[in-house]
Coordinates of C-alpha atoms in Angstrom, one line a residue:
X1444 CA -51.4 -65.3 -7.4
X1445 CA -49.2 -67.6 -10.0
X1446 CA -46.4 -67.0 -7.5
X1447 CA -48.0 -67.7 -4.2
X1448 CA -49.2 -64.0 -3.6
X1449 CA -52.2 -62.2 -3.2
X1450 CA -53.6 -59.1 -5.4
X1451 CA -56.5 -57.0 -4.1
X1452 CA -58.4 -54.7 -6.4
X1453 CA -59.4 -51.5 -4.6
X1454 CA -61.7 -48.7 -5.4
X1455 CA -59.2 -45.8 -5.2
X1456 CA -55.2 -45.1 -4.2
X1457 CA -56.5 -44.0 -0.8
X1458 CA -57.8 -47.5 -0.1
X1459 CA -54.7 -49.3 -1.8
X1460 CA -52.1 -47.6 0.4
X1461 CA -54.4 -48.1 3.4
X1462 CA -54.6 -51.8 2.5
X1463 CA -51.0 -52.1 1.8
X1464 CA -50.2 -50.5 5.2
X1465 CA -52.5 -52.7 7.0
X1466 CA -51.0 -56.0 5.2
X1467 CA -47.6 -54.9 6.3
X1468 CA -48.9 -54.5 9.8
X1469 CA -50.3 -58.0 10.0
X1470 CA -47.0 -59.2 8.8
X1471 CA -47.4 -59.7 5.0
X1472 CA -44.8 -58.1 2.2
X1473 CA -47.1 -55.7 0.8
X1474 CA -46.9 -53.2 -2.0
X1475 CA -48.8 -51.1 -4.4
X1476 CA -48.0 -48.9 -7.7
X1477 CA -49.2 -45.8 -8.8
X1478 CA -48.0 -42.4 -10.4
X1479 CA -47.8 -38.9 -9.3
X1480 CA -51.2 -37.9 -8.8
X1481 CA -51.8 -41.3 -7.0
X1482 CA -49.0 -40.7 -4.7
X1483 CA -50.1 -37.4 -3.8
X1484 CA -53.4 -39.0 -2.6
X1485 CA -51.4 -41.6 -0.6
X1486 CA -49.3 -39.0 1.2
X1487 CA -51.3 -38.9 4.5
X1488 CA -51.5 -42.7 4.6
X1489 CA -47.8 -42.8 4.2
X1490 CA -47.4 -40.4 7.2
X1491 CA -49.3 -42.8 8.9
X1492 CA -46.6 -45.6 7.8
X1493 CA -44.0 -43.5 9.1
X1494 CA -45.3 -42.7 12.6
X1495 CA -46.5 -46.3 13.0
X1496 CA -43.2 -47.6 11.7
X1497 CA -45.0 -50.2 9.6
X1498 CA -43.3 -51.8 6.4
X1499 CA -44.9 -50.9 3.1
X1500 CA -43.4 -50.6 -0.6
X1501 CA -44.9 -48.3 -3.2
X1502 CA -43.9 -48.4 -6.5
X1503 CA -44.1 -45.1 -8.4
X1504 CA -44.0 -44.9 -12.4
X1505 CA -43.6 -40.9 -13.0
X1506 CA -45.5 -39.2 -15.9
X1507 CA -45.5 -35.6 -16.9
X1508 CA -47.4 -33.3 -14.3
X1509 CA -48.5 -31.4 -12.4
X1510 CA -52.3 -32.8 -12.0
X1511 CA -53.2 -35.0 -14.9
X1512 CA -50.3 -33.2 -16.9
X1513 CA -49.0 -35.5 -19.7
X1514 CA -50.3 -39.0 -18.8
X1515 CA -48.6 -40.8 -21.5
X1516 CA -45.1 -39.1 -21.6
X1517 CA -42.3 -39.2 -19.4
X1518 CA -40.8 -37.2 -16.6
X1519 CA -38.7 -37.2 -13.5
X1520 CA -40.7 -34.5 -11.5
X1521 CA -42.4 -36.6 -8.6
X1522 CA -38.8 -36.9 -6.9
X1523 CA -39.9 -33.8 -4.2
X1524 CA -43.0 -35.5 -3.6
X1525 CA -41.4 -38.9 -2.8
X1526 CA -38.9 -37.5 -0.8
X1527 CA -40.8 -34.7 1.1
X1528 CA -44.5 -35.5 0.6
X1529 CA -46.5 -35.6 3.5
X1530 CA -47.2 -33.6 6.8
X1531 CA -44.3 -33.0 9.5
X1532 CA -41.0 -34.8 9.5
X1533 CA -42.3 -37.7 7.4
X1534 CA -38.9 -39.3 6.2
X1535 CA -38.9 -42.6 4.1
X1536 CA -36.5 -44.6 2.0
X1537 CA -36.8 -43.7 -1.8
X1538 CA -34.8 -45.9 -4.3
X1539 CA -34.4 -45.0 -8.0
X1540 CA -33.3 -47.8 -10.2
X1541 CA -31.6 -46.7 -13.7
X1542 CA -32.5 -49.8 -15.9
X1543 CA -34.8 -53.0 -15.8
X1544 CA -32.4 -55.3 -14.1
X1545 CA -32.3 -52.4 -11.5
X1546 CA -36.0 -52.4 -11.0
X1547 CA -35.9 -56.2 -10.2
X1548 CA -33.1 -55.6 -7.7
X1549 CA -34.5 -52.6 -6.2
X1550 CA -38.0 -54.0 -5.9
X1551 CA -36.8 -57.0 -3.8
X1552 CA -34.4 -54.8 -1.7
X1553 CA -37.4 -52.5 -1.2
X1554 CA -39.3 -55.3 0.9
X1555 CA -36.2 -56.1 2.6
X1556 CA -35.5 -52.1 3.5
X1557 CA -39.3 -51.8 4.7
X1558 CA -38.9 -54.9 7.1
X1559 CA -35.5 -54.2 8.2
X1560 CA -36.1 -50.4 9.2
X1561 CA -39.9 -50.6 9.6
X1562 CA -40.9 -48.0 7.3
X1563 CA -42.5 -47.3 3.8
X1564 CA -40.1 -47.6 0.9
X1565 CA -40.8 -45.9 -2.4
X1566 CA -39.4 -47.3 -5.6
X1567 CA -39.0 -44.6 -8.2
X1568 CA -39.3 -45.3 -11.8
X1569 CA -40.6 -43.3 -14.7
X1570 CA -42.7 -44.2 -17.6
X1571 CA -39.8 -44.6 -20.0
X1572 CA -38.1 -47.0 -17.7
X1573 CA -41.5 -48.6 -17.4
X1574 CA -42.3 -49.2 -20.8
X1575 CA -38.6 -50.3 -21.7
X1576 CA -37.6 -53.6 -23.2
X1577 CA -34.2 -55.0 -22.0
X1578 CA -32.6 -58.4 -22.0
X1579 CA -32.1 -59.3 -18.1
X1580 CA -30.4 -62.4 -17.1
X1581 CA -32.1 -63.5 -13.9
X1582 CA -30.2 -64.9 -11.2
X1583 CA -30.2 -68.7 -10.5
X1584 CA -31.7 -68.2 -7.1
X1585 CA -33.8 -66.0 -5.0
X1586 CA -31.1 -63.1 -4.1
X1587 CA -33.4 -61.4 -1.3
X1588 CA -33.8 -62.4 2.3
X1589 CA -37.0 -64.1 3.1
X1590 CA -39.6 -62.6 5.2
X1591 CA -38.8 -62.2 8.8
X1592 CA -40.8 -63.4 11.8
X1593 CA -40.5 -60.9 14.6
X1594 CA -39.5 -62.3 18.1
X1595 CA -40.6 -61.2 21.4
X1596 CA -37.8 -61.0 24.1
X1597 CA -38.1 -60.3 27.9
X1598 CA -40.9 -59.9 30.1
X1599 CA -43.0 -57.0 31.3
X1600 CA -44.9 -54.5 28.9
X1601 CA -44.0 -54.7 25.1
X1602 CA -42.2 -51.6 24.4
X1603 CA -43.0 -51.5 20.7
X1604 CA -41.4 -48.1 20.0
X1605 CA -38.5 -48.5 22.5
X1606 CA -35.2 -46.3 21.8
X1607 CA -32.5 -48.9 20.4
X1608 CA -28.7 -48.2 19.3
X1609 CA -29.9 -48.5 15.8
X1610 CA -33.1 -46.6 16.2
X1611 CA -34.7 -50.0 14.8
X1612 CA -37.6 -51.0 17.8
X1613 CA -38.7 -54.4 18.5
X1614 CA -41.7 -55.2 16.4
X1615 CA -44.6 -57.7 17.0
X1616 CA -47.4 -59.0 14.9
X1617 CA -51.0 -58.9 16.0
X1618 CA -51.7 -62.1 17.9
X1619 CA -47.9 -62.6 19.1
X1620 CA -48.1 -63.6 22.8
X1621 CA -46.6 -60.8 24.8
X1622 CA -46.9 -58.3 22.3
X1623 CA -49.6 -56.0 23.2
X1624 CA -49.2 -52.7 22.2
X1625 CA -50.8 -49.6 20.9
X1626 CA -50.8 -48.1 17.4
X1627 CA -51.6 -44.7 16.5
X1628 CA -51.1 -41.7 14.1
X1629 CA -50.7 -39.6 17.4
X1630 CA -47.1 -39.2 18.6
X1631 CA -46.4 -41.8 21.4
X1632 CA -44.3 -43.2 23.8
X1633 CA -42.4 -46.3 24.1
X1634 CA -45.8 -48.5 24.4
X1635 CA -47.7 -46.5 21.6
X1636 CA -49.9 -44.6 23.8
X1637 CA -50.6 -41.1 22.8
X1638 CA -48.0 -38.6 24.2
X1639 CA -47.4 -34.8 23.6
X1640 CA -44.6 -34.1 25.7
X1641 CA -42.1 -31.9 23.9
X1642 CA -39.3 -34.3 24.9
X1643 CA -41.0 -37.5 23.8
X1644 CA -41.8 -35.9 20.3
X1645 CA -38.3 -34.8 19.9
X1646 CA -36.9 -38.3 20.9
X1647 CA -39.3 -40.2 18.8
X1648 CA -38.4 -37.9 15.9
X1649 CA -34.7 -38.2 16.2
X1650 CA -35.1 -42.1 16.3
X1651 CA -37.5 -42.5 13.2
X1652 CA -34.6 -40.5 11.3
X1653 CA -31.6 -42.3 12.9
X1654 CA -32.7 -45.6 12.0
X1655 CA -33.1 -44.9 8.2
X1656 CA -29.4 -44.3 8.1
X1657 CA -28.6 -47.9 8.5
X1658 CA -30.1 -48.3 4.9
X1659 CA -27.2 -46.6 3.6
X1660 CA -25.1 -50.0 4.6
X1661 CA -27.5 -52.3 3.5
X1662 CA -26.1 -55.4 2.2
X1663 CA -26.0 -56.1 -1.6
X1664 CA -27.6 -53.0 -2.4
X1665 CA -26.0 -50.3 -4.8
X1666 CA -26.7 -46.7 -3.2
X1667 CA -24.3 -44.8 -5.7
X1668 CA -21.7 -45.9 -8.2
X1669 CA -19.3 -44.4 -10.5
X1670 CA -18.3 -44.9 -13.9
X1671 CA -15.5 -43.8 -16.3
X1672 CA -12.3 -42.3 -15.3
X1673 CA -11.2 -42.3 -11.9
X1674 CA -9.6 -39.8 -9.7
X1675 CA -9.4 -36.1 -10.8
X1676 CA -11.7 -35.3 -13.9
X1677 CA -12.5 -32.0 -15.7
X1678 CA -16.5 -33.1 -15.8
X1679 CA -18.6 -35.1 -13.4
X1680 CA -22.0 -36.2 -14.4
X1681 CA -24.5 -36.9 -11.8
X1682 CA -27.7 -38.6 -12.4
X1683 CA -30.6 -40.8 -11.3
X1684 CA -33.1 -43.0 -12.9
X1685 CA -33.5 -43.9 -16.5
X1686 CA -31.8 -40.9 -17.7
X1687 CA -28.5 -42.2 -17.0
X1688 CA -28.3 -44.1 -19.9
X1689 CA -28.1 -41.1 -21.7
X1690 CA -25.7 -39.8 -19.3
X1691 CA -23.5 -42.8 -19.8
X1692 CA -23.4 -42.3 -23.8
X1693 CA -22.7 -38.7 -23.6
X1694 CA -20.0 -39.7 -21.1
X1695 CA -18.2 -42.0 -23.6
X1696 CA -18.5 -39.5 -26.3
X1697 CA -16.8 -37.0 -24.3
X1698 CA -13.9 -39.5 -23.3
X1699 CA -13.5 -40.0 -27.2
X1700 CA -13.3 -36.5 -27.7
X1701 CA -10.5 -36.2 -25.2
X1702 CA -12.5 -34.5 -22.4
X1703 CA -11.6 -36.0 -18.9
X1704 CA -15.3 -37.4 -17.7
X1705 CA -16.9 -39.2 -15.3
X1706 CA -20.2 -40.2 -14.3
X1707 CA -22.0 -41.1 -11.0
X1708 CA -25.5 -42.8 -10.6
X1709 CA -27.3 -42.3 -7.6
X1710 CA -29.9 -45.1 -6.6
X1711 CA -31.0 -44.3 -2.9
X1712 CA -32.2 -40.6 -3.2
X1713 CA -33.4 -40.8 0.7
X1714 CA -31.5 -41.1 2.8
X1715 CA -28.9 -39.5 0.5
X1716 CA -25.5 -40.9 0.4
X1717 CA -23.6 -37.9 1.2
X1718 CA -20.1 -39.5 1.4
X1719 CA -19.8 -40.8 -2.0
X1720 CA -21.5 -37.8 -3.8
X1721 CA -19.2 -35.4 -1.9
X1722 CA -16.3 -37.7 -2.9
X1723 CA -17.5 -37.1 -6.5
X1724 CA -17.5 -33.6 -6.1
X1725 CA -14.1 -33.5 -5.0
X1726 CA -12.9 -35.2 -8.1
X1727 CA -14.8 -32.9 -10.6
X1728 CA -13.9 -29.5 -11.8
X1729 CA -17.4 -29.0 -12.7
X1730 CA -20.5 -31.3 -11.9
X1731 CA -23.3 -31.5 -14.2
X1732 CA -26.8 -32.7 -13.1
X1733 CA -29.1 -33.7 -16.1
X1734 CA -32.7 -34.7 -15.4
X1735 CA -36.1 -34.6 -16.8
X1736 CA -38.2 -31.7 -14.6
X1737 CA -38.2 -28.1 -15.2
X1738 CA -36.9 -27.3 -11.5
X1739 CA -34.0 -29.4 -11.1
X1740 CA -35.4 -31.4 -8.1
X1741 CA -32.4 -33.8 -7.8
X1742 CA -30.0 -31.0 -8.0
X1743 CA -31.8 -29.1 -5.4
X1744 CA -31.8 -32.2 -3.1
X1745 CA -28.1 -32.6 -3.6
X1746 CA -27.0 -29.1 -3.8
X1747 CA -28.9 -28.5 -0.4
X1748 CA -27.5 -31.5 1.4
X1749 CA -24.0 -30.9 0.4
X1750 CA -23.9 -26.9 0.2
X1751 CA -22.3 -27.2 -3.1
X1752 CA -22.8 -25.9 -6.7
X1753 CA -23.4 -27.8 -9.7
X1754 CA -24.8 -27.0 -13.1
X1755 CA -28.3 -27.9 -13.8
X1756 CA -29.3 -29.3 -17.0
X1757 CA -33.3 -29.8 -17.1
X1758 CA -35.7 -30.7 -19.8
X1759 CA -39.4 -31.0 -19.4
X1760 CA -40.4 -32.2 -22.9
X1761 CA -42.3 -35.2 -22.0
X1762 CA -39.7 -37.2 -23.9
X1763 CA -36.2 -38.9 -23.0
X1764 CA -33.1 -37.0 -22.6
X1765 CA -31.3 -36.1 -25.8
X1766 CA -27.8 -37.4 -25.6
X1767 CA -26.9 -34.6 -28.0
X1768 CA -28.0 -32.0 -25.3
X1769 CA -25.8 -33.6 -22.5
X1770 CA -22.6 -33.8 -24.9
X1771 CA -23.4 -29.8 -25.9
X1772 CA -23.4 -29.2 -22.0
X1773 CA -20.4 -31.0 -21.3
X1774 CA -18.1 -29.2 -24.2
X1775 CA -19.6 -25.9 -23.1
X1776 CA -18.4 -26.5 -19.5
X1777 CA -15.1 -28.4 -20.3
X1778 CA -11.6 -26.7 -19.7
X1779 CA -9.9 -27.5 -23.0
X1780 CA -10.2 -26.7 -26.7
X1781 CA -13.3 -28.3 -26.7
X1782 CA -15.0 -25.4 -24.7
X1783 CA -13.7 -22.8 -27.6
X1784 CA -15.2 -25.1 -30.2
X1785 CA -18.6 -25.3 -28.6
X1786 CA -18.5 -21.4 -28.2

């Protein structure tokens, strides 16, 4: 409220996401926040946001799971829920900042993305990052686009879900003249009226997925960034979220030991920036993916999308990653004399 906004206290997570989607439908920039169990409760309403193409933002701070798990410990195990959680093909945009400045920038960009692509956007933090103190230099002016007011053009019935080249349909706010349409969680035609025609469901599914690809070229948004040595390297480190700080430190240590090493952080987890990640894999003899979960969820996402192998380095201790674990893994897989020393 001190910044001119409004805060609504709801009774539970389902009410919170419902209110957020309702506010987004009415034209507000709205967000809610939760952790893993709360995100699980929000899954059904997030599906409504996808189907009805309503902008909304959810900030998720991951902690140990499943269930109530380790509520005061850090983990990176809600990635599958953020990317895949929901019934049907409910793709949405997922961002994962790696530091405090990134939290600020991803949060601001999340509202732009939600509005531009008419979809829920999840900003995936973790408890380690949420509790971190960092010195951040704020920008001198607001770096984010102001809220847009939809314009209704043309005569005749308003086709809220009309197919376009980008996949993003015209939008109308409640009460706008000429913007009468239907909104439902059912599959629908261009006017929003329920339709169960096979051809309609396939066409609308394609439209909802295709429009999100534009997010990979959204202005002033880092989707992936490489650090360290350029060109061909012996070891590539691929990471996301707060773990990237430890990855960078391990990379510098490896470089000091004479190991050719590079690191890449991936900020946009959905849709996945396949091209820069593929280029990173091309340059590295071995790619190691460290993350704070038992299953290697990000490794599964990347290797499944690329069809390429990687070394999974996972920890599920409830504590931040140990740099020593990463550098030991680098030495083990290095092709030079460091590999023999590690053995």
